[in-house]
CSV table of C-alpha atoms and ligand atoms in Angstrom, one decimal:
chain,number,residue,atom,x,y,z
A,1,UNK,CA,31.1,13.9,-35.8
A,2,UNK,CA,30.0,13.3,-32.2
A,3,UNK,CA,32.9,12.7,-29.8
A,4,UNK,CA,33.3,9.0,-28.9
A,5,UNK,CA,32.6,8.5,-25.2
A,6,UNK,CA,35.9,8.0,-23.4
A,7,UNK,CA,36.1,6.3,-20.0
A,8,UNK,CA,38.8,7.8,-17.7
A,9,UNK,CA,40.2,6.7,-14.4
A,10,UNK,CA,40.2,9.5,-11.8
A,11,UNK,CA,42.7,9.4,-8.9
A,12,UNK,CA,40.5,7.1,-6.8
A,13,UNK,CA,40.3,4.4,-9.4
A,14,UNK,CA,36.7,5.5,-10.2
A,15,UNK,CA,35.9,5.4,-14.0
A,16,UNK,CA,33.8,8.2,-15.3
A,17,UNK,CA,32.3,8.5,-18.7
A,18,UNK,CA,33.3,11.7,-20.4
A,19,UNK,CA,32.7,13.3,-23.8
A,20,UNK,CA,31.3,16.6,-25.1
A,21,UNK,CA,28.5,18.2,-27.0
A,22,UNK,CA,29.1,20.8,-29.7
A,23,UNK,CA,26.0,23.1,-29.8
A,24,UNK,CA,25.4,25.8,-32.3
A,25,UNK,CA,23.2,28.8,-31.3
A,26,UNK,CA,21.2,29.4,-34.5
A,27,UNK,CA,20.4,32.9,-33.3
A,28,UNK,CA,24.1,33.9,-33.6
A,29,UNK,CA,25.8,31.1,-35.5
A,30,UNK,CA,28.2,30.6,-32.6
A,31,UNK,CA,29.2,27.1,-31.5
A,32,UNK,CA,30.0,26.0,-28.0
A,33,UNK,CA,31.6,22.8,-26.7
A,34,UNK,CA,29.8,21.5,-23.6
A,35,UNK,CA,31.5,18.9,-21.5
A,36,UNK,CA,29.7,15.6,-20.8
A,37,UNK,CA,30.5,13.8,-17.5
A,38,UNK,CA,28.7,10.8,-16.0
A,39,UNK,CA,26.0,11.1,-18.5
A,40,UNK,CA,25.3,14.8,-17.6
A,41,UNK,CA,26.0,18.3,-18.8
A,42,UNK,CA,26.4,21.1,-16.2
A,43,UNK,CA,23.5,23.6,-16.5
A,44,UNK,CA,25.9,26.5,-15.7
A,45,UNK,CA,27.9,25.6,-18.9
A,46,UNK,CA,24.9,26.9,-20.9
A,47,UNK,CA,25.1,30.4,-19.3
A,48,UNK,CA,27.9,31.3,-21.7
A,49,UNK,CA,25.4,31.1,-24.6
A,50,UNK,CA,24.2,34.6,-25.2
A,51,UNK,CA,22.9,36.8,-28.1
A,52,UNK,CA,24.8,39.8,-26.8
A,53,UNK,CA,26.8,41.0,-23.7
A,54,UNK,CA,23.7,42.2,-21.9
A,55,UNK,CA,22.1,38.7,-22.3
A,56,UNK,CA,21.9,36.8,-19.0
A,57,UNK,CA,22.7,33.6,-20.9
A,58,UNK,CA,20.7,30.4,-21.3
A,59,UNK,CA,19.2,28.6,-18.3
A,60,UNK,CA,17.7,25.0,-18.3
A,61,UNK,CA,14.0,24.7,-17.6
A,62,UNK,CA,12.8,21.5,-15.9
A,63,UNK,CA,9.6,21.7,-13.9
A,64,UNK,CA,9.4,18.9,-11.4
A,65,UNK,CA,13.1,18.1,-12.1
A,66,UNK,CA,12.1,15.3,-14.4
A,67,UNK,CA,15.6,15.4,-16.1
A,68,UNK,CA,17.8,17.2,-13.6
A,69,UNK,CA,20.3,15.6,-11.2
A,70,UNK,CA,20.7,17.9,-8.1
A,71,UNK,CA,23.4,15.8,-6.5
A,72,UNK,CA,25.8,12.9,-6.8
A,73,UNK,CA,24.9,10.0,-4.5
A,74,UNK,CA,26.1,6.5,-3.7
A,75,UNK,CA,23.3,5.5,-1.4
A,76,UNK,CA,20.6,3.8,-3.5
A,77,UNK,CA,20.4,2.9,-7.2
A,78,UNK,CA,17.2,2.5,-9.2
A,79,UNK,CA,17.0,1.1,-12.7
A,80,UNK,CA,13.4,2.2,-13.6
A,81,UNK,CA,13.4,0.2,-16.9
A,82,UNK,CA,14.4,-3.1,-15.3
A,83,UNK,CA,12.6,-2.5,-11.9
A,84,UNK,CA,15.9,-2.7,-10.0
A,85,UNK,CA,16.4,-1.2,-6.5
A,86,UNK,CA,19.7,-1.5,-4.6
A,87,UNK,CA,20.8,0.0,-1.3
A,88,UNK,CA,24.6,0.6,-1.3
A,89,UNK,CA,24.7,-1.9,-4.2
A,90,UNK,CA,22.8,-4.7,-2.4
A,91,UNK,CA,19.4,-5.7,-4.0
A,92,UNK,CA,16.2,-4.9,-2.2
A,93,UNK,CA,15.2,-8.5,-2.6
A,94,UNK,CA,18.3,-9.8,-0.7
A,95,UNK,CA,17.9,-7.2,2.0
A,96,UNK,CA,14.2,-8.0,2.5
A,97,UNK,CA,15.0,-11.7,2.7
A,98,UNK,CA,18.1,-11.7,4.9
A,99,UNK,CA,18.4,-8.3,6.8
A,100,UNK,CA,16.6,-6.3,9.4
A,101,UNK,CA,15.5,-2.7,9.3
A,102,UNK,CA,18.1,-1.4,11.8
A,103,UNK,CA,20.9,-3.3,10.0
A,104,UNK,CA,19.6,-1.7,6.7
A,105,UNK,CA,19.5,1.7,8.4
A,106,UNK,CA,23.2,1.3,9.4
A,107,UNK,CA,24.1,0.2,5.8
A,108,UNK,CA,22.4,3.2,4.3
A,109,UNK,CA,24.0,5.7,6.7
A,110,UNK,CA,27.5,4.3,7.1
A,111,UNK,CA,27.8,2.7,3.7
A,112,UNK,CA,28.6,-0.9,4.7
A,113,UNK,CA,26.9,-3.8,6.5
A,114,UNK,CA,27.8,-3.6,10.2
A,115,UNK,CA,30.1,-6.1,11.9
A,116,UNK,CA,28.5,-7.9,14.8
A,117,UNK,CA,30.2,-5.5,17.2
A,118,UNK,CA,29.0,-2.5,15.2
A,119,UNK,CA,25.5,-3.9,15.0
A,120,UNK,CA,25.3,-4.6,18.7
A,121,UNK,CA,26.5,-1.0,19.5
A,122,UNK,CA,24.0,0.4,17.0
A,123,UNK,CA,21.1,-1.6,18.4
A,124,UNK,CA,22.1,-0.6,21.9
A,125,UNK,CA,22.2,3.1,21.0
A,126,UNK,CA,18.9,3.1,19.1
A,127,UNK,CA,17.2,1.2,21.9
A,128,UNK,CA,18.4,3.6,24.5
A,129,UNK,CA,17.3,6.8,22.7
A,130,UNK,CA,13.6,5.8,22.2
A,131,UNK,CA,12.2,8.0,25.0
A,132,UNK,CA,11.2,11.6,24.2
A,133,UNK,CA,11.2,14.6,26.6
A,134,UNK,CA,8.1,14.6,28.8
A,135,UNK,CA,7.2,18.0,27.5
A,136,UNK,CA,6.6,16.4,24.1
A,137,UNK,CA,3.5,14.8,25.7
A,138,UNK,CA,2.2,18.2,26.7
A,139,UNK,CA,2.9,19.3,23.1
A,140,UNK,CA,1.0,16.4,21.7
A,141,UNK,CA,-1.9,17.0,24.1
A,142,UNK,CA,-2.3,20.4,22.6
A,143,UNK,CA,-3.6,19.0,19.3
A,144,UNK,CA,-7.3,18.5,18.5
A,145,UNK,CA,-8.5,15.0,19.3
A,146,UNK,CA,-8.9,14.3,15.6
A,147,UNK,CA,-5.7,15.9,14.5
A,148,UNK,CA,-4.1,14.3,11.5
A,149,UNK,CA,-1.2,12.1,12.8
A,150,UNK,CA,1.1,13.2,9.9
A,151,UNK,CA,0.6,16.8,11.0
A,152,UNK,CA,1.4,15.9,14.5
A,153,UNK,CA,4.5,14.0,13.4
A,154,UNK,CA,5.7,16.9,11.3
A,155,UNK,CA,5.3,19.4,14.1
A,156,UNK,CA,6.8,17.1,16.7
A,157,UNK,CA,10.0,16.4,14.7
A,158,UNK,CA,10.4,20.1,14.1
A,159,UNK,CA,10.0,20.6,17.8
A,160,UNK,CA,12.7,18.1,18.6
A,161,UNK,CA,15.2,20.6,17.2
A,162,UNK,CA,14.4,22.9,20.2
A,163,UNK,CA,15.2,20.1,22.7
A,164,UNK,CA,18.6,19.4,21.1
A,165,UNK,CA,20.0,22.9,20.2
A,166,UNK,CA,23.5,21.3,20.0
A,167,UNK,CA,22.4,19.7,16.8
A,168,UNK,CA,22.7,23.2,15.2
A,169,UNK,CA,26.5,22.8,15.3
A,170,UNK,CA,26.7,21.5,11.8
A,171,UNK,CA,30.5,21.4,11.8
A,172,UNK,CA,30.5,18.8,14.6
A,173,UNK,CA,30.1,15.3,13.0
A,174,UNK,CA,29.5,13.8,16.4
A,175,UNK,CA,26.3,15.8,16.5
A,176,UNK,CA,25.3,14.3,13.1
A,177,UNK,CA,25.5,10.8,14.5
A,178,UNK,CA,23.7,11.6,17.8
A,179,UNK,CA,20.9,13.3,15.8
A,180,UNK,CA,20.7,10.3,13.5
A,181,UNK,CA,20.3,7.9,16.4
A,182,UNK,CA,17.8,10.2,18.1
A,183,UNK,CA,15.7,10.5,15.0
A,184,UNK,CA,15.6,6.8,14.1
A,185,UNK,CA,15.0,5.9,17.7
A,186,UNK,CA,12.3,8.5,18.4
A,187,UNK,CA,10.2,8.4,15.2
A,188,UNK,CA,8.3,5.3,16.3
A,189,UNK,CA,7.7,6.8,19.7
A,190,UNK,CA,6.3,10.1,18.2
A,191,UNK,CA,4.3,8.1,15.7
A,192,UNK,CA,2.7,5.9,18.3
A,193,UNK,CA,2.0,8.9,20.6
A,194,UNK,CA,0.2,10.6,17.7
A,195,UNK,CA,-1.9,7.5,17.2
A,196,UNK,CA,-2.7,7.1,20.9
A,197,UNK,CA,-3.6,10.8,21.1
A,198,UNK,CA,-6.1,10.3,18.3
A,199,UNK,CA,-7.8,7.5,20.2
A,200,UNK,CA,-7.7,9.3,23.6
A,201,UNK,CA,-5.6,6.5,24.9
A,202,UNK,CA,-2.7,6.8,27.4
A,203,UNK,CA,0.8,6.9,25.8
A,204,UNK,CA,2.7,3.7,26.0
A,205,UNK,CA,6.4,4.1,26.8
A,206,UNK,CA,9.1,2.2,24.9
A,207,UNK,CA,9.9,-1.4,25.9
A,208,UNK,CA,13.6,-1.9,25.5
A,209,UNK,CA,13.3,-5.7,25.6
A,210,UNK,CA,11.4,-5.7,22.3
A,211,UNK,CA,12.8,-5.3,18.7
A,212,UNK,CA,12.4,-2.1,16.8
A,213,UNK,CA,9.2,-3.3,15.1
A,214,UNK,CA,8.0,-5.1,18.2
A,215,UNK,CA,8.5,-2.0,20.4
A,216,UNK,CA,6.6,0.1,17.8
A,217,UNK,CA,3.6,-2.4,17.9
A,218,UNK,CA,3.7,-2.3,21.7
A,219,UNK,CA,3.6,1.5,21.8
A,220,UNK,CA,0.7,1.4,19.3
A,221,UNK,CA,-1.4,-1.4,20.7
A,222,UNK,CA,-0.5,-2.2,24.3
A,223,UNK,CA,-3.5,-1.9,26.6
A,224,UNK,CA,-4.0,-3.3,30.1
A,225,UNK,CA,-1.7,-6.3,29.7
A,226,UNK,CA,1.4,-6.3,31.8
A,227,UNK,CA,3.7,-6.8,28.7
A,228,UNK,CA,2.8,-6.6,25.0
A,229,UNK,CA,3.9,-9.7,23.1
A,230,UNK,CA,4.0,-9.1,19.4
A,231,UNK,CA,3.1,-11.9,17.0
A,232,UNK,CA,6.5,-12.7,15.4
A,233,UNK,CA,4.9,-13.0,11.9
A,234,UNK,CA,3.5,-9.5,12.2
A,235,UNK,CA,6.7,-8.2,13.7
A,236,UNK,CA,8.7,-9.6,10.7
A,237,UNK,CA,6.2,-8.3,8.1
A,238,UNK,CA,6.5,-4.8,9.7
A,239,UNK,CA,10.2,-5.0,9.7
A,240,UNK,CA,10.3,-6.0,6.0
A,241,UNK,CA,7.9,-3.1,5.2
A,242,UNK,CA,10.4,-0.8,7.0
A,243,UNK,CA,13.2,-2.1,4.9
A,244,UNK,CA,11.2,-1.5,1.7
A,245,UNK,CA,10.3,2.1,2.7
A,246,UNK,CA,13.8,3.1,4.0
A,247,UNK,CA,15.3,4.8,1.0
A,248,UNK,CA,14.6,5.7,-2.6
A,249,UNK,CA,17.2,8.1,-4.0
A,250,UNK,CA,16.0,11.6,-4.9
A,251,UNK,CA,12.2,11.4,-4.4
A,252,UNK,CA,10.2,14.4,-3.5
A,253,UNK,CA,10.7,14.2,0.3
A,254,UNK,CA,14.4,13.4,0.1
A,255,UNK,CA,14.9,16.3,-2.3
A,256,UNK,CA,13.1,18.4,0.3
A,257,UNK,CA,15.5,17.2,3.0
A,258,UNK,CA,18.5,18.2,0.8
A,259,UNK,CA,16.9,21.5,-0.1
A,260,UNK,CA,16.1,22.5,3.5
A,261,UNK,CA,19.5,21.0,4.6
A,262,UNK,CA,21.4,23.2,2.1
A,263,UNK,CA,20.7,26.2,4.2
A,264,UNK,CA,22.5,24.4,7.1
A,265,UNK,CA,19.8,24.2,9.8
A,266,UNK,CA,20.0,21.2,12.3
A,267,UNK,CA,19.0,17.8,10.8
A,268,UNK,CA,15.8,17.6,12.8
A,269,UNK,CA,14.6,20.7,10.9
A,270,UNK,CA,15.7,19.2,7.5
A,271,UNK,CA,13.9,15.9,8.3
A,272,UNK,CA,10.7,17.9,9.2
A,273,UNK,CA,11.0,19.3,5.7
A,274,UNK,CA,11.1,15.7,4.4
A,275,UNK,CA,8.0,14.8,6.4
A,276,UNK,CA,6.2,17.7,4.8
A,277,UNK,CA,7.3,16.6,1.4
A,278,UNK,CA,6.1,13.1,2.0
A,279,UNK,CA,2.6,14.2,3.1
A,280,UNK,CA,0.8,14.7,-0.2
A,281,UNK,CA,-1.2,12.0,-2.0
A,282,UNK,CA,1.1,11.9,-5.0
A,283,UNK,CA,4.0,10.8,-2.8
A,284,UNK,CA,3.8,9.2,0.7
A,285,UNK,CA,0.1,9.9,1.0
A,286,UNK,CA,-0.6,7.6,-1.9
A,287,UNK,CA,-1.1,4.6,0.4
A,288,UNK,CA,-4.1,6.3,2.0
A,289,UNK,CA,-5.4,7.3,-1.4
A,290,UNK,CA,-5.2,3.7,-2.6
A,291,UNK,CA,-7.3,2.4,0.2
A,292,UNK,CA,-9.9,5.2,-0.3
A,293,UNK,CA,-9.9,4.4,-4.0
A,294,UNK,CA,-10.5,0.7,-3.4
A,295,UNK,CA,-13.2,1.5,-0.9
A,296,UNK,CA,-14.8,3.8,-3.5
A,297,UNK,CA,-14.7,1.1,-6.1
A,298,UNK,CA,-16.4,-1.2,-3.6
A,299,UNK,CA,-16.5,-4.4,-5.6
A,300,UNK,CA,-14.8,-6.2,-8.5
A,301,UNK,CA,-17.9,-5.6,-10.6
A,302,UNK,CA,-17.1,-1.8,-10.6
A,303,UNK,CA,-13.5,-2.1,-11.7
A,304,UNK,CA,-14.1,-1.7,-15.5
A,305,UNK,CA,-16.2,1.5,-15.0
A,306,UNK,CA,-13.5,2.9,-12.7
A,307,UNK,CA,-10.7,2.2,-15.2
A,308,UNK,CA,-12.8,3.9,-17.9
A,309,UNK,CA,-13.0,6.9,-15.5
A,310,UNK,CA,-9.2,6.8,-15.3
A,311,UNK,CA,-8.9,6.8,-19.1
A,312,UNK,CA,-11.1,9.7,-19.5
A,313,UNK,CA,-9.3,11.7,-16.9
A,314,UNK,CA,-11.9,11.7,-14.2
A,315,UNK,CA,-10.0,9.3,-11.9
A,316,UNK,CA,-6.3,8.6,-11.1
A,317,UNK,CA,-5.2,5.0,-10.5
A,318,UNK,CA,-3.5,5.6,-7.1
A,319,UNK,CA,-0.7,3.3,-6.3
A,320,UNK,CA,0.2,3.0,-10.0
A,321,UNK,CA,2.8,4.8,-11.9
A,322,UNK,CA,6.2,6.2,-10.9
A,323,UNK,CA,8.6,9.0,-12.0
A,324,UNK,CA,11.4,6.4,-12.3
A,325,UNK,CA,9.9,2.9,-12.4
A,326,UNK,CA,8.6,2.2,-15.9
A,327,UNK,CA,8.3,-1.4,-14.9
A,328,UNK,CA,6.9,-3.2,-11.8
A,329,UNK,CA,8.2,-1.5,-8.6
A,330,UNK,CA,10.2,-4.4,-7.0
A,331,UNK,CA,9.0,-3.3,-3.6
A,332,UNK,CA,5.4,-4.0,-4.6
A,333,UNK,CA,6.3,-7.5,-5.6
A,334,UNK,CA,8.0,-8.2,-2.2
A,335,UNK,CA,5.0,-6.7,-0.3
A,336,UNK,CA,2.7,-9.1,-2.1
A,337,UNK,CA,4.7,-12.1,-0.9
A,338,UNK,CA,4.0,-11.1,2.7
A,339,UNK,CA,0.3,-10.2,2.4
A,340,UNK,CA,-1.1,-13.8,2.5
A,341,UNK,CA,1.1,-14.8,5.4
A,342,UNK,CA,0.1,-11.6,7.3
A,343,UNK,CA,-3.6,-12.1,6.8
A,344,UNK,CA,-3.2,-15.6,8.0
A,345,UNK,CA,-1.4,-14.3,11.2
A,346,UNK,CA,-4.2,-11.8,11.8
A,347,UNK,CA,-6.9,-14.3,10.9
A,348,UNK,CA,-8.5,-11.7,8.7
A,349,UNK,CA,-9.6,-11.5,5.1
A,350,UNK,CA,-9.5,-8.0,3.5
A,351,UNK,CA,-12.1,-7.5,0.7
A,352,UNK,CA,-10.0,-4.6,-0.5
A,353,UNK,CA,-7.2,-7.1,-1.3
A,354,UNK,CA,-9.5,-9.0,-3.7
A,355,UNK,CA,-10.5,-5.7,-5.4
A,356,UNK,CA,-6.8,-4.6,-5.5
A,357,UNK,CA,-5.6,-7.8,-7.1
A,358,UNK,CA,-8.4,-7.7,-9.7
A,359,UNK,CA,-7.8,-4.1,-10.4
A,360,UNK,CA,-4.1,-4.7,-11.0
A,361,UNK,CA,-4.9,-7.6,-13.3
A,362,UNK,CA,-7.4,-5.6,-15.4
A,363,UNK,CA,-5.1,-2.6,-15.6
A,364,UNK,CA,-2.0,-4.6,-16.7
A,365,UNK,CA,-4.2,-6.2,-19.4
A,366,UNK,CA,-5.1,-2.8,-20.7
A,367,UNK,CA,-2.9,-1.0,-23.2
A,368,UNK,CA,-3.8,2.4,-21.8
A,369,UNK,CA,-1.8,1.6,-18.7
A,370,UNK,CA,1.0,-0.5,-20.2
A,371,UNK,CA,1.5,2.0,-23.0
A,372,UNK,CA,2.0,4.7,-20.3
A,373,UNK,CA,4.2,2.2,-18.4
A,374,UNK,CA,2.0,2.4,-15.3
A,375,UNK,CA,2.6,-0.4,-12.9
A,376,UNK,CA,1.9,-0.9,-9.2
A,377,UNK,CA,4.3,1.0,-7.0
A,378,UNK,CA,5.2,0.5,-3.3
A,379,UNK,CA,2.0,2.2,-2.2
A,380,UNK,CA,-0.5,0.0,-4.0
A,381,UNK,CA,-0.5,-2.9,-1.5
A,382,UNK,CA,1.1,-1.4,1.6
A,383,UNK,CA,-2.2,0.0,2.8
A,384,UNK,CA,-3.8,-3.4,2.7
A,385,UNK,CA,-1.2,-4.6,5.1
A,386,UNK,CA,-1.6,-1.7,7.4
A,387,UNK,CA,-5.4,-2.3,7.4
A,388,UNK,CA,-4.8,-5.9,8.4
A,389,UNK,CA,-2.7,-4.6,11.3
A,390,UNK,CA,-5.6,-2.5,12.5
A,391,UNK,CA,-3.7,0.7,11.7
A,392,UNK,CA,-6.1,3.5,10.8
A,393,UNK,CA,-5.9,5.0,7.4
A,394,UNK,CA,-4.7,8.4,8.5
A,395,UNK,CA,-1.7,6.7,10.1
A,396,UNK,CA,-0.5,5.1,6.8
A,397,UNK,CA,1.7,7.9,5.7
A,398,UNK,CA,3.2,8.1,9.2
A,399,UNK,CA,4.1,4.4,8.7
A,400,UNK,CA,6.0,5.5,5.6
A,401,UNK,CA,7.8,8.4,7.4
A,402,UNK,CA,9.1,6.3,10.3
A,403,UNK,CA,11.4,4.0,8.2
A,404,UNK,CA,12.2,6.7,5.6
A,405,UNK,CA,14.0,8.6,8.4
A,406,UNK,CA,17.1,6.4,7.9
A,407,UNK,CA,17.2,7.2,4.1
A,408,UNK,CA,16.7,10.9,4.8
A,409,UNK,CA,19.5,11.0,7.4
A,410,UNK,CA,21.8,9.0,5.0
A,411,UNK,CA,21.1,11.5,2.2
A,412,UNK,CA,21.5,14.5,4.6
A,413,UNK,CA,24.8,13.3,5.9
A,414,UNK,CA,26.1,12.6,2.3
A,415,UNK,CA,25.0,16.1,1.4
A,416,UNK,CA,26.8,17.7,4.4
A,417,UNK,CA,29.9,15.9,3.2
A,418,UNK,CA,29.5,16.9,-0.4
A,419,UNK,CA,32.2,19.3,-1.7
A,420,UNK,CA,29.6,20.8,-4.0
A,421,UNK,CA,27.2,21.5,-1.2
A,422,UNK,CA,25.6,24.9,-1.8
A,423,UNK,CA,22.3,26.5,-0.8
A,424,UNK,CA,19.5,25.4,-3.1
A,425,UNK,CA,18.3,28.5,-5.0
A,426,UNK,CA,16.6,27.7,-8.3
A,427,UNK,CA,16.0,30.3,-11.0
A,428,UNK,CA,12.6,31.1,-12.7
A,429,UNK,CA,11.3,32.1,-16.1
A,430,UNK,CA,9.6,35.4,-15.2
A,431,UNK,CA,6.2,35.8,-16.9
A,432,UNK,CA,4.8,38.8,-15.0
A,433,UNK,CA,4.5,42.5,-15.7
A,434,UNK,CA,7.4,45.0,-15.5
A,435,UNK,CA,7.8,48.8,-14.7
A,436,UNK,CA,4.2,49.2,-13.4
A,437,UNK,CA,3.5,52.4,-11.5
A,438,UNK,CA,1.8,52.3,-8.1
A,439,UNK,CA,-1.9,53.5,-8.2
A,440,UNK,CA,-3.4,55.0,-5.0
A,441,UNK,CA,-6.4,53.1,-3.8
A,442,UNK,CA,-8.8,56.0,-4.5
A,443,UNK,CA,-7.8,55.8,-8.2
A,444,UNK,CA,-8.1,52.0,-8.6
B,1,SDX,C1,6.0,7.2,-4.1
B,1,SDX,O1,9.8,9.2,-6.3
B,1,SDX,C2,9.9,8.2,-5.5
B,1,SDX,O2,10.8,7.4,-5.4
B,1,SDX,C3,8.6,8.0,-4.7
B,1,SDX,C4,8.5,6.7,-3.9
B,1,SDX,C5,9.5,6.6,-2.8
B,1,SDX,O3,9.8,5.5,-2.3
B,1,SDX,O4,9.9,7.7,-2.3
B,1,SDX,O5,8.6,5.6,-4.8
B,1,SDX,C6,7.1,6.6,-3.2
B,1,SDX,O6,5.7,8.4,-4.0
B,1,SDX,C7,5.4,6.3,-5.1
B,1,SDX,C8,4.3,7.0,-6.0
B,1,SDX,C9,3.0,7.1,-5.2
B,1,SDX,N1,2.1,8.0,-5.9
B,1,SDX,C10,1.0,7.4,-6.5
B,1,SDX,O7,0.7,6.2,-6.5
B,1,SDX,C11,0.0,8.5,-7.1
B,1,SDX,C12,-0.4,8.0,-8.5
B,1,SDX,N2,0.7,8.1,-9.4
B,1,SDX,C13,0.9,9.3,-10.0
B,1,SDX,O8,0.2,10.4,-9.7
B,1,SDX,C14,2.1,9.4,-10.9
B,1,SDX,O9,2.4,8.2,-11.5
B,1,SDX,C15,3.4,9.9,-10.2
B,1,SDX,C16,3.2,11.2,-9.5
B,1,SDX,C17,3.8,8.8,-9.2
B,1,SDX,C18,4.5,10.0,-11.2
B,1,SDX,O10,4.0,11.0,-12.1
B,1,SDX,P1,5.0,11.5,-13.3
B,1,SDX,O11,6.3,10.9,-13.3
B,1,SDX,O12,5.0,13.0,-13.2
B,1,SDX,O13,4.3,11.0,-14.5
B,1,SDX,P2,3.2,11.8,-15.2
B,1,SDX,O14,2.2,12.4,-14.2
B,1,SDX,O15,3.8,12.7,-16.2
B,1,SDX,O16,2.4,10.7,-16.0
B,1,SDX,C19,2.8,10.2,-17.3
B,1,SDX,C20,1.4,9.9,-17.9
B,1,SDX,C21,0.4,11.0,-17.9
B,1,SDX,O17,-0.5,10.7,-18.9
B,1,SDX,P3,-0.5,11.7,-20.2
B,1,SDX,O18,-0.9,13.1,-19.6
B,1,SDX,O19,0.9,11.7,-20.8
B,1,SDX,O20,-1.6,11.2,-21.1
B,1,SDX,O21,0.8,8.8,-17.2
B,1,SDX,C22,-0.4,9.3,-16.6
B,1,SDX,C23,-0.4,10.8,-16.6
B,1,SDX,O22,-1.6,11.4,-16.7
B,1,SDX,N3,-0.4,8.8,-15.2
B,1,SDX,C24,-1.5,8.3,-14.7
B,1,SDX,C25,-1.1,7.8,-13.4
B,1,SDX,N4,0.2,8.2,-13.3
B,1,SDX,C26,0.6,8.8,-14.4
B,1,SDX,N5,-2.7,8.1,-15.1
B,1,SDX,C27,-3.6,7.4,-14.3
B,1,SDX,N6,-3.2,7.0,-13.1
B,1,SDX,C28,-2.0,7.2,-12.6
B,1,SDX,N7,-1.7,6.7,-11.4
């Protein structure tokens, strides 16, 4: 008879669901009670299950960690079935409607919405850390003219750790907060420098009179004018995009930050690991892959043929599907609300948008996709917005990395405070040869 789930109050008034499994090893007939807590069983509790004393014991095997929790976290909550995303319990819809990116960054990192005094201090600190050491410009100039901006960002953030060696003092929480401010403040500067380098344009220094998004637009696009004046509609749309991209629990890049961070380097190095994790087309690079996919489709007439290609495995519908969302990604819905207003602000029409909307409609009318619970994710429409902002395709993933820095730092800080923090060192199932003798080259 399975144990009924009990709910117990721990000392802090937290309720945790507990229970147990009783498993029988049919190889030996032995039974074991495995504790259930918060909907999980501890992998180490299976090591006791052996066939004899020499047996190492059972491990769990979970490539891609599809069903493995590697931490406990209170930062963001996703209900993939219902298409729910909350930051510190507040819905993404409310935050996109009422908040700002820097206020959301504070919420993610410090766990509560800031008072006015806290917000004023936070904005002041971020604004006054946007400059980077002049040597970074020399560093940037060393890249090829056509260097991928994501590669430049990855290298530059890693290099930041050499400019702030005090950040290696992991036991000093003051250094955590200084590094957090420096990273959130300097990511737009580094991203803009990478963009300007790719165009052979002079770097634009931060303008402390502008908002976070406005300053980023200025560093990207300011030319000969005395002062860059961002269009408020574009500024707001970018700030909302930053809110939507700020945090998303244990995705590939955040898991990379925690994995690198578990060896206790400085946080700049851990975030550089996150940038590396975000780079690929299955994760942060998907927004680039979506635009290239829509360009390849070329017109709405070609959509059905493309979808047939997806079904027979020759294509992948980029911007669709998600490890957690088995419903519509709520962020994709919010982005769509801003697209029409943004295109009006830029006075542009984007033919890729028409193809994207028709492609979404056809896919969601097709059982192949709905049976696999493949719906648009955050990357499906974000590229269309970046295109409308005249941001080049190879900058799209950089546009993802900038706001995700606050989520990475929130997760890193939570991990450094976690009593179960330990170095990440997964096991393997060894499938190779054993006890092979060395053969001299003349006998091979
Ligand atoms: C992000 O994790 C996060 O939170 C990430 C993110 C964040 O904010 O950090 O939300 C940001 O990375 C969004 C995802 C962006 N990536 C893409 O849009 C790339 C396209 N999507 C996929 O490659 C895929 O959906 C993943 C990688 C996102 C998720 O893959 P899973 O969970 O490993 O699912 P799966 O590959 O096992 O797919 C299940 C089935 C398979 O079919 P069968 O082999 O069972 O027949 O669905 C198929 C897959 O082949 N499938 C797709 C598909 N995605 C999955 N088929 C066609 N097109 C797709 N896009």
